[in-house]
Structure formats: C-alpha cells, structure tokens
Amino acid sequence: MSMIDIRNVTKRYGDTTVVDNVSMAVEKGEITVIVGTSGSGKSTLIRMINRLVPMTSGEIRVGGRNVADVPETELRRNIGYVIQGNGLFPHRTVAQNIATVPQLLGWERGRIDARVDELLGLFNLDPRSFAKKYPHQLSGGEQQRVGVARALAAGPEVLIMDEPFGALDPVIRGKAQDDLLAIQKQFGTTIILVTHDMDEAFHLGNRIAVMRGGRLLQYSTPEKIITEPADPFVQQLTGTTDRALKRMSLLPLTSGMAPAKAGLDHGLPQSLSLRDALAEMIWQGIDEAAVENEKKAAIGSISMSHLLELGRKE
Amino acid sequence: MKLLTANLFRVAALALLLILLFRTDWLSFLLTPLTKNNAPAVYTQSSLPLLALGHLQLVLISIVGSAVVAILGGVFVTRRSGADFLPLSRAIANAGQTFPPVAVLALAVPAMGFGAGPTLVALFLYGLLPIFENTISGLRQVSPAVLDAADGMGMNPTQRLFQVELPLALPLIIEGVKVATVINIGTATIGSTVAAKGLGEVIIAGLISDNTAFILQGGLIVGLMALLIYDAVGLVESAMTRRMGLRTA
C-alpha cells in the first residue's frame, strides 16, 4: 500500500483548472520531488494533501485513510509541513517553535523538552545556545533547519515540503539538501517535495514528477526522466547537452565496476558516482583505477573506456 | 549619552509632576507673578492628587471600554465571516472620532444627567478609532507565510488567533491604545463642564477667575501625565518589537 495515494485529483478556481486530473502514488520511505515552473499547480497539489487547499474532485489517501474523513487539524498535526521562507513564528523562541505541534497534541512538558533537545542536536544546533534564541537572531540556513525540525517534532510519517530551500544561497542549499537526505534515512519519513530546480530534484528524488499547466507529464525514476522523457517539456527541463553526465551522476561507481585487479596505482572511493569518477580520472590523467572501500581495500576496478561506454545512450 | 539625556528628561518630567501635585507651594515664586489683584497662586479648592486620580479614572475606564469593543471589532472584521462588516464598522469608528466630544456631552447630559456618565461616553467614542484601526493593521501585517505555517501545523482558528495573530499584532494594538489614552487624557478635561471629577476643574476655575496660574497648573499636570504615560507605554512597545525582531527600535 502506498503511503500517499493521489487519485484523479482536480482543482478548479472558477473556470481555471489549476490541477488537472492528477494521479500518483508515493511509496513509504521514499522522497518524491515534484518539479514544474511557477503556475504548474505543483504547490496546489501538495497543499491538497493536508487540506490547506480544498480539492474540487478526486481522492487523496495518506497511510490508507481518506484525508477528507480526517478532521483538518488532526490531519495536519500528523503531517509535517515546511514552506519556503520557513514561516517560523517570530514571537516564539526556537524551542517554542519546534514544540508547536507536540503542544497542540497535548504532550507532557518533559517529553516536549526532551524531543526539542533531540531535534536541535540532530540539526547541529546546540540546545544551550539556540533553544532560547528568536528566529530573527538566526542565519537563513539556521532558520531553515529549525523549520524542518519543527515539522518533524511530532514524528510524522509524511513530510510535505513546498520549495523548502528556495530562499537559501547555493552553498547552504547543498548542505541543507544533504542534511535532509541524512535525516530522511534516519527517520524513514516519506517526503513529498516541490521545487522548480531540476538539479535539486535529481539530487533528492527517488522519484520525480514533472508538472505543467496543472497536468502531470511524467512520474518516474530520475534515470527514466533523462533516458525516456515522456514529453518535449520534460526534455527541455532536464536539458539535453549534458544528459550523459547527468545520468552518470545518478549511478554509483559500484554499479559499473569490473572485478578487482592487481597493479593499479590510483584508487577511487566507492561512494563516488560514475560522473565523479570520470571527472577524477580526467583530472588525474589515468586510464584505469581501483575502486576502494572505506578501508582502502580494492573491491573492484574501472577503466576509462568502460566508463565512457556506461555513459552512452542505450 | 542619548540614553542618559532621555532618562534625565523622564526623571525631570516626573519630578515636576510630583511637585505640581503634592508640593505646589514650592512653585509659588513662579506662579504668583501670573496672578492679578493678589489672587491665590496655588489651587486649593480641592486636592490636586484627588482630581488627578479622578481624571485618570475617567480615562482608564473609557479606554478599557474602547479597547474591548475596538479589539473585538477589529478581530471580527478581519475574520472571513466578518469581512463584509468592515466598511460599516469603519464608518462607525470614524464617526466616533469626528463627532466633537463637546457635542457628545451636550447630547448625553439630557439623557444621563450631570456627572461622569456623559464624559465616559464621549471619551469611549473618541478612543474607538485609533484602537480599531491599529488592531486591523496589526492583524493584517502578520506575514502570510506565518499564517500558512500556523494552519499547516494544525492550529484551529482560535489557536491561530490567540497563539499567533494577536501576539504578533500586539505591538500595534498597544500603539493604538497609547494614542487613544494620550488623546483622552487631554480630552477628559472637558468633563469638568458637566461636573465629572477631573483636572479640567482647575483649568475652568482659572478661566472663570482670569487666573493664569490655575490654568498653568491644570494644563501642566495634564500635559505631563500624558507625556509620561506615552513614554512608558512606548518603552513597553519597543521592548516587544525588539524581542520579535519586527523593527530595530
């Protein structure tokens, strides 16, 4: 059973159809990224999951329950929600912000405090110095982390994120994306995230949905989005000039390596993607290298010619 | 340095007010030249502290009334269900402000008789507009992202109002109360024309007997009270906005 099941959902404002008969399912523990230009209906679609926007027709199930059957407040308290510009409450401290949903759920003081400390630690915000600060005293990156911590406070199974990294500069954004991946791995939260940044989609998504004009053009794995674009617009979004490299960036080095060989002078860490391996071999000017695990032991090998072959279209 | 002069000014204003209220005779050397024909320089017909107290009582009661009605009204017209009433409520609040308090007194005395009643009505009406308008702008300036987050966290409308909207609107609401209070401290002096206990009595006594010293005493006490209250409320307000980082006051 899918964690989030969107069936034939349509949203109309008067004569304008903003979301047009969209169906998609998000599996438990996966990150699904919805990409589209502004006005594509992507934000409206995810805001119908926690009923911030009422749908015109169709059905959405979260964890098997029809969202229309759950009282709005109860539904929202069980779904984490992160928005662009984080929406932190400026009159509440960091700790009070994070405690918002647990408080609404009526948790005991001690349990809330413990949870707040745990989350602050998890996001590398020292509770002693950050708990009592107000949002305006934080940097943009810190505010964003508090926003995510607040959404995760009551341990929701599903997290909805509406352009969560949109307001961050590129360096902090990359770090925030990696943090999100690490935390998602730890909690196993099912995430549905909206962005207009295709690179972000490839970096984060287990699956990518491309929307335009309210319609869902394609919903598949990042690889398929590159190799089998279902629509000229999808192709345009991903770009064609570097699709070989883009696809190689999605594949781990371990997926393309040959058995280990003796006598190779250079080693590459197994955590690299095919693209990173290629870049490193060009830079070092080598034709063949060993693939090494964390203990620097060779677990395989990779040659330049094989790498180039792997990047070729099928 | 700026802080020092500001505090110096505050202490001086407070000291002058206290002298005027409790030790007016200390100032007789200044007041006597303002009198004619050996008239008394210091107002002694009734106790100045008691008059000031009565004056503040009028203002306090009327402001509490205005605040309750205006804040409730402001909250109501910013809800979806009350939005249609915004123009009407605005018109009423505006009328309360434009209708001269003296005219309110003239109309209210036949109905309520002499005393504090008509003055309270006039002051109540006069205080509505600033508080009402500030409540509305205070609630409207709350960022849409913050409201979206409040909804998305699962707050119901009441929780959203009391935990998010009102706390964030509070600095502006207090600003409105401050303005209304200061206006009413001045306006309350006219209450003495219909026998409400207040500092207007001193000023009117001075006008009737052509005694500038009385007018000055009454006027100064009213002015200093308004100034000090304005300043004190302003301090509370800027402490709040600083904490929220809304303005760098």
Coordinates of C-alpha atoms in Angstrom, one line a residue:
Chain A
M1 CA 0.0 0.0 0.0
S2 CA 1.3 3.4 -0.9
M3 CA 1.9 6.0 1.8
I4 CA 0.3 8.8 -0.2
D5 CA -2.2 7.9 -2.9
I6 CA -3.4 10.7 -5.1
R7 CA -6.3 9.6 -7.3
N8 CA -7.8 11.7 -10.1
V9 CA -7.4 14.9 -8.2
T10 CA -8.6 18.1 -9.8
K11 CA -8.7 21.7 -8.5
R12 CA -10.6 24.5 -10.2
Y13 CA -10.9 28.1 -9.3
G14 CA -13.9 29.3 -11.3
D15 CA -13.1 28.4 -14.9
T16 CA -9.4 28.0 -14.4
T17 CA -8.1 24.4 -13.8
V18 CA -5.1 24.6 -11.6
V19 CA -4.6 20.9 -11.1
D20 CA -6.0 18.7 -13.8
N21 CA -6.9 15.0 -13.0
V22 CA -3.6 14.1 -11.4
S23 CA -3.0 10.6 -10.1
M24 CA 0.2 9.5 -8.4
A25 CA 1.3 7.2 -5.6
V26 CA 4.2 7.8 -3.2
E27 CA 5.7 4.7 -1.5
K28 CA 6.6 4.6 2.2
G29 CA 10.1 5.9 3.0
E30 CA 10.7 7.5 -0.5
I31 CA 11.4 11.0 -1.5
T32 CA 9.2 12.2 -4.3
V33 CA 10.1 15.5 -5.9
I34 CA 7.5 17.4 -8.0
V35 CA 9.1 19.8 -10.5
G36 CA 7.5 22.4 -12.5
T37 CA 7.6 26.1 -13.5
S38 CA 5.5 28.6 -11.4
G39 CA 1.8 28.2 -12.1
S40 CA 2.2 24.5 -12.9
G41 CA -0.1 23.6 -10.0
K42 CA 2.7 21.7 -8.0
S43 CA 2.2 23.7 -4.8
T44 CA -1.6 23.5 -5.0
L45 CA -1.3 19.7 -5.5
I46 CA 0.7 19.1 -2.3
R47 CA -1.4 21.6 -0.3
M48 CA -4.4 19.4 -1.0
I49 CA -2.7 16.6 0.8
N50 CA -3.0 18.3 4.2
R51 CA -6.2 20.1 3.0
L52 CA -4.8 23.6 3.1
V53 CA -6.5 23.8 -0.3
P54 CA -9.8 22.0 -0.7
M55 CA -9.9 19.8 -3.8
T56 CA -12.7 20.1 -6.4
S57 CA -12.8 16.4 -7.2
G58 CA -10.8 13.2 -6.7
E59 CA -9.4 11.5 -3.6
I60 CA -6.2 11.6 -1.6
R61 CA -5.3 8.8 0.9
V62 CA -2.5 9.2 3.4
G63 CA -1.5 5.9 5.2
G64 CA -4.6 4.3 3.8
R65 CA -7.0 6.9 5.2
N66 CA -9.0 9.2 3.0
V67 CA -7.9 12.8 4.1
A68 CA -11.5 14.0 3.6
D69 CA -12.6 11.8 6.5
V70 CA -10.0 13.1 9.0
P71 CA -10.6 16.4 10.8
E72 CA -8.4 19.1 9.3
T73 CA -6.5 19.9 12.5
E74 CA -5.8 16.2 13.3
L75 CA -4.7 15.5 9.7
R76 CA -2.3 18.5 9.7
R77 CA -0.8 17.7 13.1
N78 CA 0.2 14.3 11.7
I79 CA 1.8 15.6 8.5
G80 CA 5.0 17.6 8.7
Y81 CA 4.8 20.9 6.7
V82 CA 7.7 23.0 5.6
I83 CA 7.4 26.1 3.4
Q84 CA 9.7 28.5 1.6
G85 CA 10.9 31.2 3.9
N86 CA 10.2 28.7 6.7
G87 CA 7.3 30.6 8.3
L88 CA 8.8 30.5 11.8
F89 CA 6.7 32.3 14.5
P90 CA 8.8 35.5 15.2
H91 CA 7.4 35.9 18.7
R92 CA 8.4 32.4 19.8
T93 CA 11.9 31.1 20.6
V94 CA 13.5 28.3 18.6
A95 CA 12.5 25.8 21.3
Q96 CA 8.9 27.1 21.4
N97 CA 8.7 27.0 17.6
I98 CA 9.8 23.4 17.5
A99 CA 7.4 22.5 20.3
T100 CA 4.4 23.8 18.3
V101 CA 2.8 20.5 17.2
P102 CA 3.7 18.5 20.3
Q103 CA 2.0 21.2 22.3
L104 CA -1.1 21.1 20.1
L105 CA -1.1 17.3 20.6
G106 CA -1.0 17.8 24.3
W107 CA 2.3 16.1 25.1
E108 CA 3.7 16.4 28.6
R109 CA 6.3 19.2 29.3
G110 CA 9.2 16.7 29.9
R111 CA 8.5 14.8 26.7
I112 CA 8.4 18.0 24.7
D113 CA 11.6 19.3 26.2
A114 CA 13.4 16.1 25.5
R115 CA 12.2 16.0 21.9
V116 CA 13.2 19.6 21.3
D117 CA 16.7 18.9 22.6
E118 CA 17.0 15.8 20.5
L119 CA 16.0 17.6 17.3
L120 CA 18.2 20.6 17.9
G121 CA 21.1 18.2 18.4
L122 CA 20.2 16.3 15.2
F123 CA 20.3 19.5 13.2
N124 CA 23.6 20.6 14.7
L125 CA 22.1 23.4 16.7
D126 CA 23.5 23.4 20.2
P127 CA 20.4 23.4 22.5
R128 CA 22.2 25.6 25.1
S129 CA 22.8 28.4 22.7
F130 CA 19.9 28.1 20.3
A131 CA 16.9 27.0 22.3
K132 CA 16.2 30.5 23.7
K133 CA 17.0 32.5 20.6
Y134 CA 14.4 34.2 18.5
P135 CA 14.1 33.4 14.8
H136 CA 15.4 36.8 13.7
Q137 CA 18.6 36.1 15.6
L138 CA 19.4 33.1 13.3
S139 CA 21.0 32.9 9.9
G140 CA 18.9 31.9 6.9
G141 CA 20.4 28.3 7.0
E142 CA 19.7 28.0 10.7
Q143 CA 16.1 29.2 10.3
Q144 CA 15.6 26.7 7.6
R145 CA 16.9 23.9 9.8
V146 CA 14.6 25.0 12.6
G147 CA 11.7 25.0 10.1
V148 CA 12.4 21.3 9.2
A149 CA 12.9 20.4 12.9
R150 CA 9.6 22.0 13.8
A151 CA 7.9 19.9 11.0
L152 CA 9.4 16.7 12.3
A153 CA 8.8 17.4 16.0
A154 CA 5.9 15.1 16.5
G155 CA 7.5 12.3 14.4
P156 CA 5.1 12.5 11.4
E157 CA 5.3 9.7 8.8
V158 CA 4.8 12.1 6.0
L159 CA 6.6 15.4 5.4
I160 CA 5.3 17.9 2.8
M161 CA 7.9 20.5 1.7
D162 CA 7.0 23.5 -0.5
E163 CA 10.2 24.9 -2.0
P164 CA 12.0 24.4 1.3
F165 CA 15.4 25.5 0.1
G166 CA 14.2 28.3 -2.3
A167 CA 15.4 31.1 -0.1
L168 CA 18.9 29.8 0.6
D169 CA 22.1 30.6 -1.2
P170 CA 23.6 27.8 -3.3
V171 CA 26.3 26.8 -0.8
I172 CA 23.9 26.5 2.1
R173 CA 21.3 24.9 -0.1
G174 CA 23.6 22.0 -1.0
K175 CA 24.3 21.4 2.7
A176 CA 20.6 21.6 3.6
Q177 CA 19.8 19.0 0.9
D178 CA 22.4 16.6 2.3
D179 CA 21.1 17.1 5.8
L180 CA 17.6 16.3 4.6
L181 CA 18.8 13.1 3.0
A182 CA 20.6 12.1 6.1
I183 CA 17.6 12.8 8.4
Q184 CA 15.2 11.1 6.0
K185 CA 17.4 8.0 6.1
Q186 CA 17.4 8.0 9.9
F187 CA 13.6 8.5 10.4
G188 CA 12.4 6.8 7.2
T189 CA 10.0 9.7 6.7
T190 CA 8.0 9.7 3.4
I191 CA 8.7 13.1 1.8
I192 CA 6.9 14.9 -1.0
L193 CA 8.8 18.0 -2.0
V194 CA 8.1 20.7 -4.5
T195 CA 10.8 22.6 -6.4
H196 CA 11.4 24.4 -9.7
D197 CA 15.1 23.4 -9.6
M198 CA 15.8 20.3 -11.7
D199 CA 19.2 19.7 -10.1
E200 CA 17.6 19.7 -6.7
A201 CA 15.1 17.1 -8.0
F202 CA 17.8 14.9 -9.3
H203 CA 19.8 15.2 -6.1
L204 CA 17.0 14.4 -3.7
G205 CA 14.3 12.4 -5.5
N206 CA 13.8 8.7 -5.5
R207 CA 11.1 9.5 -8.0
I208 CA 10.4 12.7 -9.9
A209 CA 7.1 14.1 -11.1
V210 CA 7.1 16.8 -13.7
M211 CA 4.0 19.1 -13.9
R212 CA 3.0 21.7 -16.4
G213 CA -0.2 23.6 -16.6
G214 CA -1.9 21.5 -13.9
R215 CA -1.1 18.2 -15.6
L216 CA 1.3 15.5 -14.5
L217 CA 3.5 15.0 -17.6
Q218 CA 5.7 12.2 -16.3
Y219 CA 6.2 10.4 -13.0
S220 CA 9.2 8.0 -12.8
T221 CA 12.7 7.5 -11.6
P222 CA 15.3 10.2 -12.2
E223 CA 17.1 7.9 -14.7
K224 CA 13.9 7.4 -16.8
I225 CA 13.3 11.1 -16.8
I226 CA 16.6 11.6 -18.6
T227 CA 16.6 8.5 -20.8
E228 CA 12.9 8.3 -21.7
P229 CA 11.4 11.8 -21.4
A230 CA 7.7 11.4 -21.9
D231 CA 7.2 14.9 -23.2
P232 CA 9.3 17.6 -25.0
F233 CA 8.8 19.8 -22.0
V234 CA 10.4 17.2 -19.7
Q235 CA 13.3 17.0 -22.1
Q236 CA 13.6 20.8 -22.1
L237 CA 13.6 20.8 -18.3
T238 CA 16.4 18.3 -18.0
G239 CA 18.3 19.8 -20.8
T240 CA 20.0 17.6 -23.5
T241 CA 23.5 19.0 -23.7
D242 CA 24.8 17.2 -20.6
R243 CA 22.3 14.3 -20.2
A244 CA 25.1 11.8 -20.4
L245 CA 26.8 13.3 -17.4
K246 CA 23.5 13.9 -15.6
R247 CA 22.6 10.3 -15.9
M248 CA 26.1 9.2 -14.8
S249 CA 25.7 11.4 -11.7
L250 CA 22.8 9.2 -10.7
L251 CA 24.6 5.9 -11.0
P252 CA 27.0 4.7 -8.2
L253 CA 30.5 3.8 -9.2
T254 CA 29.9 0.3 -7.8
S255 CA 27.2 -0.4 -10.3
G256 CA 29.7 -0.2 -13.2
M257 CA 32.9 -1.6 -11.9
A258 CA 34.8 -4.6 -13.1
P259 CA 36.4 -7.2 -10.7
A260 CA 39.4 -6.0 -8.8
K261 CA 42.8 -6.1 -10.5
A262 CA 46.3 -6.0 -9.2
G263 CA 48.9 -3.4 -10.1
L264 CA 46.7 -0.2 -10.3
D265 CA 48.3 2.9 -8.9
H266 CA 45.2 5.0 -8.4
G267 CA 42.2 4.3 -6.1
L268 CA 38.8 5.9 -6.2
P269 CA 36.4 5.8 -3.2
Q270 CA 33.4 3.5 -3.8
S271 CA 31.0 6.3 -2.7
L272 CA 31.6 8.3 -5.9
S273 CA 29.1 8.5 -8.7
L274 CA 30.1 7.5 -12.3
R275 CA 30.4 11.2 -13.2
D276 CA 32.6 12.0 -10.2
A277 CA 34.8 9.0 -11.1
L278 CA 35.1 10.2 -14.7
A279 CA 36.0 13.7 -13.6
E280 CA 38.6 12.4 -11.2
M281 CA 40.2 10.2 -13.9
I282 CA 40.3 13.1 -16.4
W283 CA 41.9 15.3 -13.8
Q284 CA 44.5 12.8 -12.8
G285 CA 45.1 11.7 -16.4
I286 CA 44.8 8.0 -15.7
D287 CA 43.1 5.2 -17.8
E288 CA 42.3 2.7 -15.1
A289 CA 41.8 2.9 -11.3
A290 CA 41.0 0.6 -8.4
V291 CA 37.7 1.1 -6.6
E292 CA 38.3 1.1 -2.9
N293 CA 36.1 0.8 0.2
E294 CA 36.5 2.9 3.4
K295 CA 39.5 0.8 4.5
K296 CA 41.3 1.5 1.2
A297 CA 40.9 -2.2 0.1
A298 CA 40.3 -2.7 -3.6
I299 CA 36.8 -4.1 -4.2
G300 CA 36.8 -3.6 -8.0
S301 CA 38.3 -1.7 -10.9
I302 CA 37.2 0.8 -13.5
S303 CA 38.7 1.7 -16.9
M304 CA 38.1 5.0 -18.8
S305 CA 36.8 3.1 -21.9
H306 CA 34.3 1.2 -19.8
L307 CA 33.2 4.5 -18.1
L308 CA 32.6 6.1 -21.5
E309 CA 30.6 3.1 -22.6
L310 CA 28.5 3.3 -19.4
G311 CA 27.6 6.9 -20.3
R312 CA 26.3 6.1 -23.8
K313 CA 22.6 6.1 -24.5
E314 CA 21.0 2.7 -24.6
Chain B
M1 CA 24.7 59.7 26.0
K2 CA 21.4 59.6 24.2
L3 CA 20.1 57.2 26.9
L4 CA 21.3 59.5 29.6
T5 CA 19.6 62.6 28.3
A6 CA 16.4 60.6 27.6
N7 CA 16.3 59.3 31.2
L8 CA 17.2 62.7 32.6
F9 CA 14.3 64.2 30.8
R10 CA 12.0 61.4 32.1
V11 CA 13.1 62.0 35.7
A12 CA 12.7 65.7 35.4
A13 CA 9.2 65.4 34.0
L14 CA 8.2 63.0 36.8
A15 CA 9.7 65.3 39.4
L16 CA 7.9 68.3 38.1
L17 CA 4.6 66.4 38.0
L18 CA 5.0 65.2 41.6
I19 CA 5.9 68.8 42.8
L20 CA 2.8 70.2 41.0
L21 CA 0.6 67.5 42.6
F22 CA 1.9 67.4 46.2
R23 CA 4.1 70.5 46.8
T24 CA 2.6 73.1 44.6
D25 CA 3.6 75.9 47.1
W26 CA 7.2 75.2 46.1
L27 CA 6.4 76.8 42.8
S28 CA 4.5 79.8 44.1
F29 CA 7.5 82.1 43.3
L30 CA 6.9 81.2 39.6
L31 CA 3.1 81.2 39.8
T32 CA 2.5 84.4 41.8
P33 CA 3.6 86.8 39.0
L34 CA 0.9 85.3 36.8
T35 CA -1.9 86.3 39.2
K36 CA -3.7 89.6 39.4
N37 CA -5.1 91.5 42.4
N38 CA -3.5 89.2 44.9
A39 CA -5.5 86.2 43.9
P40 CA -4.2 82.9 45.2
A41 CA -1.4 81.4 43.1
V42 CA -2.0 77.8 44.2
Y43 CA -5.2 76.0 43.5
T44 CA -6.6 74.8 46.9
Q45 CA -10.3 74.4 46.4
S46 CA -9.9 70.6 46.1
S47 CA -7.0 68.3 46.4
L48 CA -4.9 68.1 43.2
P49 CA -3.9 64.5 43.7
L50 CA -7.6 63.5 44.1
L51 CA -8.5 65.4 41.0
A52 CA -5.7 63.8 39.1
L53 CA -6.8 60.4 40.3
G54 CA -10.4 61.1 39.2
H55 CA -9.1 62.3 35.9
L56 CA -7.1 59.1 35.3
Q57 CA -10.0 57.0 36.4
L58 CA -12.2 58.6 33.7
V59 CA -9.5 57.9 31.1
L60 CA -8.8 54.4 32.3
I61 CA -12.5 53.3 32.4
S62 CA -13.2 54.7 29.0
I63 CA -10.1 53.3 27.4
V64 CA -10.8 49.8 28.8
G65 CA -14.2 50.1 27.2
S66 CA -12.9 51.4 23.9
A67 CA -10.2 48.7 23.8
V68 CA -12.5 45.8 24.4
V69 CA -15.0 47.0 21.8
A70 CA -12.4 48.1 19.2
I71 CA -10.2 45.0 19.5
L72 CA -13.2 42.6 19.4
G73 CA -14.4 44.6 16.4
G74 CA -11.0 44.6 14.7
V75 CA -10.7 40.8 15.2
F76 CA -14.2 40.3 13.9
V77 CA -13.8 42.2 10.7
T78 CA -10.6 40.5 9.8
R79 CA -12.2 37.1 10.0
R80 CA -13.6 35.7 6.8
S81 CA -17.1 35.8 8.3
G82 CA -16.9 39.4 9.4
A83 CA -15.1 40.9 6.3
D84 CA -18.5 42.3 5.0
F85 CA -18.8 44.4 8.1
L86 CA -15.5 46.2 7.7
P87 CA -16.9 49.3 5.8
L88 CA -19.7 49.7 8.3
S89 CA -17.5 49.3 11.4
R90 CA -15.0 51.7 9.9
A91 CA -17.8 54.3 9.3
I92 CA -18.9 54.0 13.0
A93 CA -15.4 54.3 14.4
N94 CA -14.8 57.3 12.1
A95 CA -18.0 58.9 13.3
G96 CA -16.9 58.4 16.9
Q97 CA -13.7 60.2 16.2
T98 CA -15.1 63.1 14.1
F99 CA -18.1 63.8 16.3
P100 CA -16.8 66.5 18.7
P101 CA -16.7 65.3 22.3
V102 CA -18.4 68.6 23.4
A103 CA -21.3 67.7 21.2
V104 CA -21.5 64.2 22.7
L105 CA -21.6 65.8 26.1
A106 CA -24.4 68.2 25.1
L107 CA -26.4 65.3 23.8
A108 CA -25.7 62.9 26.6
V109 CA -26.3 65.2 29.6
P110 CA -30.1 65.4 29.0
A111 CA -30.2 61.6 28.8
M112 CA -27.8 60.7 31.6
G113 CA -27.7 63.8 33.8
F114 CA -24.6 65.6 35.1
G115 CA -21.5 63.6 36.3
A116 CA -19.1 61.1 35.0
G117 CA -21.6 59.3 32.7
P118 CA -21.6 61.7 29.7
T119 CA -17.8 62.2 29.9
L120 CA -17.2 58.4 29.8
V121 CA -19.5 58.1 26.7
A122 CA -17.6 60.9 24.9
L123 CA -14.2 59.5 25.8
F124 CA -15.3 56.0 24.9
L125 CA -16.4 57.0 21.4
Y126 CA -13.3 59.2 20.9
G127 CA -10.9 56.3 21.7
L128 CA -12.5 53.7 19.4
L129 CA -11.0 54.7 16.1
P130 CA -7.2 54.6 16.9
I131 CA -7.5 51.2 18.6
F132 CA -9.8 49.7 15.9
E133 CA -7.6 50.8 13.0
N134 CA -4.4 49.7 14.7
T135 CA -5.9 46.3 15.6
I136 CA -6.8 45.8 11.9
S137 CA -3.4 46.8 10.6
G138 CA -1.7 44.8 13.3
L139 CA -3.6 41.7 12.3
R140 CA -3.1 42.4 8.6
Q141 CA 0.7 42.8 8.8
V142 CA 1.2 39.3 10.1
S143 CA 3.2 37.6 7.3
P144 CA 1.2 35.1 5.1
A145 CA 4.0 32.6 5.5
V146 CA 3.5 32.6 9.2
L147 CA -0.3 32.2 8.9
D148 CA 0.2 29.4 6.4
A149 CA 2.6 27.7 8.8
A150 CA 0.1 28.1 11.7
D151 CA -2.6 26.4 9.6
G152 CA -0.2 23.8 8.3
M153 CA 0.8 22.9 11.9
G154 CA -2.8 22.1 12.6
M155 CA -3.9 25.1 14.7
N156 CA -7.6 25.7 14.7
P157 CA -8.8 29.2 14.1
T158 CA -9.0 30.1 17.8
Q159 CA -5.5 28.8 18.5
R160 CA -4.2 30.6 15.5
L161 CA -5.8 33.9 16.7
F162 CA -4.5 33.7 20.3
Q163 CA -1.2 32.0 19.7
V164 CA -0.1 33.7 16.5
E165 CA -2.1 36.6 15.3
L166 CA -2.8 38.6 18.4
P167 CA 0.7 38.2 19.9
L168 CA 2.1 39.5 16.6
A169 CA -0.4 42.3 16.3
L170 CA 0.1 43.3 20.0
P171 CA 2.7 46.0 19.4
L172 CA 0.5 47.8 17.0
I173 CA -2.6 47.3 19.2
I174 CA -0.7 48.8 22.1
E175 CA 0.3 51.7 19.9
G176 CA -3.4 52.4 19.2
V177 CA -4.2 52.2 22.9
K178 CA -1.3 54.6 23.6
V179 CA -2.5 57.1 21.1
A180 CA -6.1 56.9 22.4
T181 CA -5.0 57.2 26.0
V182 CA -3.0 60.3 25.3
I183 CA -5.8 62.0 23.4
N184 CA -8.2 61.1 26.1
I185 CA -6.1 62.5 28.9
G186 CA -6.3 65.8 27.2
T187 CA -9.9 65.5 26.2
A188 CA -11.1 64.4 29.6
T189 CA -10.6 68.0 30.8
I190 CA -13.9 69.0 29.2
G191 CA -15.7 66.5 31.5
S192 CA -15.4 69.2 34.2
T193 CA -18.0 71.3 32.3
V194 CA -20.6 68.6 33.2
A195 CA -19.3 68.0 36.7
A196 CA -17.2 65.0 36.2
K197 CA -14.3 64.9 38.7
G198 CA -11.1 65.8 36.8
L199 CA -8.3 68.3 36.3
G200 CA -10.5 70.3 34.0
E201 CA -11.9 71.8 37.1
V202 CA -8.6 73.6 37.8
I203 CA -8.4 75.0 34.3
I204 CA -12.0 76.1 34.3
A205 CA -11.6 77.8 37.6
G206 CA -8.6 79.7 36.2
L207 CA -10.6 80.7 33.1
I208 CA -13.6 81.9 35.1
S209 CA -11.5 84.0 37.6
D210 CA -9.0 85.1 35.0
N211 CA -6.2 83.3 36.9
T212 CA -3.4 82.2 34.6
A213 CA -1.6 80.4 37.5
F214 CA -4.5 78.0 37.8
I215 CA -4.7 77.4 34.1
L216 CA -1.0 76.7 34.0
Q217 CA -1.2 74.2 36.9
G218 CA -4.1 72.3 35.4
G219 CA -2.6 72.3 32.0
L220 CA 0.9 71.3 33.1
I221 CA -0.4 68.4 35.2
V222 CA -2.5 67.1 32.3
G223 CA 0.3 67.6 29.8
L224 CA 3.0 65.9 32.0
M225 CA 0.7 62.9 32.7
A226 CA 0.1 62.4 29.0
L227 CA 3.8 62.7 28.2
L228 CA 4.8 60.2 30.9
I229 CA 2.2 57.7 30.0
Y230 CA 3.0 58.0 26.3
D231 CA 6.7 57.4 27.1
A232 CA 6.1 54.4 29.5
V233 CA 3.8 52.6 27.0
G234 CA 6.3 53.4 24.2
L235 CA 9.0 51.6 26.2
V236 CA 6.9 48.5 26.6
E237 CA 6.1 48.6 23.0
S238 CA 9.6 48.8 21.7
A239 CA 10.8 46.1 24.1
M240 CA 8.2 43.8 22.5
T241 CA 9.1 44.7 18.9
R242 CA 12.8 44.3 19.6
R243 CA 12.2 40.8 21.0
M244 CA 10.3 39.7 17.9
G245 CA 12.8 41.4 15.6
L246 CA 10.0 43.2 13.8
R247 CA 11.7 46.6 14.0
T248 CA 15.0 47.7 15.2
A249 CA 13.7 50.3 17.5

